[in-house]
């Protein structure tokens, strides 16, 4: 007790407020999976590394696993991909000459 009739709470890490009722977002527990985490304006923000995307870097970009051959350009679409093949090549991975 602080002054007469007043209760003062000392919050543990990760909580704030008069009664420690509000959790403070932090990067504990690796919320960004394969990315880098920072807290900005009271919210967790993730910066995804190569081959990952999504709010929490939870979606693996499949182009890294299924590269297009012969200079084809890979386009990721969620959990799938497609290749745009150069002239003279075809097939799902531009493997057919």
CSV table of C-alpha atoms in Angstrom, one decimal:
chain,number,residue,atom,x,y,z
A,1,UNK,CA,0.0,0.0,0.0
A,2,UNK,CA,1.2,3.5,-0.9
A,3,UNK,CA,-0.7,6.3,0.8
A,4,UNK,CA,-3.5,5.5,3.2
A,5,UNK,CA,-6.2,3.7,1.2
A,6,UNK,CA,-4.3,3.5,-2.1
A,7,UNK,CA,-2.9,0.4,-3.7
A,8,UNK,CA,0.1,0.7,-5.9
A,9,UNK,CA,1.0,-2.1,-8.3
A,10,UNK,CA,4.5,-2.9,-9.5
A,11,UNK,CA,4.1,-4.7,-12.8
A,12,UNK,CA,6.3,-7.6,-14.0
A,13,UNK,CA,7.9,-7.3,-17.4
A,14,UNK,CA,5.4,-7.5,-20.2
A,15,UNK,CA,2.5,-5.8,-18.3
A,16,UNK,CA,1.5,-2.2,-17.6
A,17,UNK,CA,-1.4,-0.2,-16.3
A,18,UNK,CA,-2.7,0.8,-12.9
A,19,UNK,CA,-3.4,-2.8,-12.0
A,20,UNK,CA,-1.0,-4.4,-14.5
A,21,UNK,CA,-3.9,-5.4,-16.7
A,22,UNK,CA,-2.5,-4.5,-20.1
A,23,UNK,CA,0.0,-6.7,-21.8
A,24,UNK,CA,2.9,-5.0,-23.6
A,25,UNK,CA,3.7,-6.5,-27.0
A,26,UNK,CA,7.3,-7.7,-27.2
A,27,UNK,CA,9.4,-10.0,-29.3
A,28,UNK,CA,9.6,-12.7,-26.7
A,29,UNK,CA,8.9,-16.1,-28.2
A,30,UNK,CA,10.0,-15.2,-31.7
A,31,UNK,CA,6.6,-14.0,-33.1
A,32,UNK,CA,8.2,-13.3,-36.5
A,33,UNK,CA,9.3,-16.9,-37.1
A,34,UNK,CA,12.1,-16.5,-39.7
A,35,UNK,CA,12.1,-12.7,-39.6
A,36,UNK,CA,13.3,-9.8,-37.5
A,37,UNK,CA,11.0,-8.5,-34.8
A,38,UNK,CA,10.7,-4.9,-33.4
A,39,UNK,CA,8.0,-3.1,-31.5
A,40,UNK,CA,6.8,0.1,-33.2
A,41,UNK,CA,3.9,2.2,-31.8
A,42,UNK,CA,3.0,-0.5,-29.3
A,43,UNK,CA,2.7,-3.2,-32.0
A,44,UNK,CA,4.9,-6.1,-33.1
A,45,UNK,CA,6.3,-5.4,-36.6
A,46,UNK,CA,8.0,-8.2,-38.5
A,47,UNK,CA,10.6,-7.7,-41.2
A,48,UNK,CA,10.7,-10.9,-43.2
A,49,UNK,CA,13.9,-12.4,-44.6
A,50,UNK,CA,14.4,-13.8,-48.1
A,51,UNK,CA,11.9,-16.6,-48.9
A,52,UNK,CA,9.3,-15.6,-46.3
A,53,UNK,CA,6.3,-13.3,-46.3
A,54,UNK,CA,3.1,-12.5,-44.3
A,55,UNK,CA,2.4,-10.4,-41.2
A,56,UNK,CA,4.5,-12.8,-39.0
A,57,UNK,CA,6.7,-14.2,-41.8
A,58,UNK,CA,4.7,-17.4,-41.6
A,59,UNK,CA,4.3,-18.0,-45.4
A,60,UNK,CA,7.3,-19.6,-47.1
A,61,UNK,CA,7.7,-18.4,-50.6
A,62,UNK,CA,7.8,-21.5,-52.7
A,63,UNK,CA,9.9,-20.1,-55.5
A,64,UNK,CA,12.9,-20.9,-53.3
A,65,UNK,CA,12.0,-24.6,-53.3
A,66,UNK,CA,10.9,-24.8,-57.0
A,67,UNK,CA,13.2,-22.7,-59.1
A,68,UNK,CA,12.3,-22.1,-62.8
A,69,UNK,CA,14.9,-23.5,-65.2
A,70,UNK,CA,16.6,-21.8,-68.2
A,71,UNK,CA,16.2,-18.3,-66.9
A,72,UNK,CA,12.5,-18.5,-66.2
A,73,UNK,CA,11.0,-16.0,-63.7
A,74,UNK,CA,9.2,-17.5,-60.7
A,75,UNK,CA,6.1,-15.8,-59.3
A,76,UNK,CA,4.9,-16.9,-55.8
A,77,UNK,CA,1.2,-17.0,-55.2
A,78,UNK,CA,0.5,-18.0,-51.6
A,79,UNK,CA,1.7,-21.5,-51.3
A,80,UNK,CA,2.1,-22.2,-55.0
A,81,UNK,CA,4.2,-20.7,-57.8
A,82,UNK,CA,4.3,-20.4,-61.6
A,83,UNK,CA,7.1,-19.8,-64.0
A,84,UNK,CA,7.2,-17.3,-66.9
A,85,UNK,CA,9.4,-19.0,-69.4
A,86,UNK,CA,11.8,-17.3,-71.8
A,87,UNK,CA,11.1,-17.8,-75.6
A,88,UNK,CA,11.8,-21.3,-76.7
A,89,UNK,CA,11.1,-22.9,-73.3
A,90,UNK,CA,7.9,-24.4,-71.8
A,91,UNK,CA,6.7,-26.6,-69.0
A,92,UNK,CA,5.8,-25.9,-65.4
A,93,UNK,CA,9.5,-25.2,-64.6
A,94,UNK,CA,10.6,-24.1,-68.1
A,95,UNK,CA,12.3,-27.5,-68.4
A,96,UNK,CA,11.1,-28.3,-71.9
A,97,UNK,CA,13.1,-27.0,-74.9
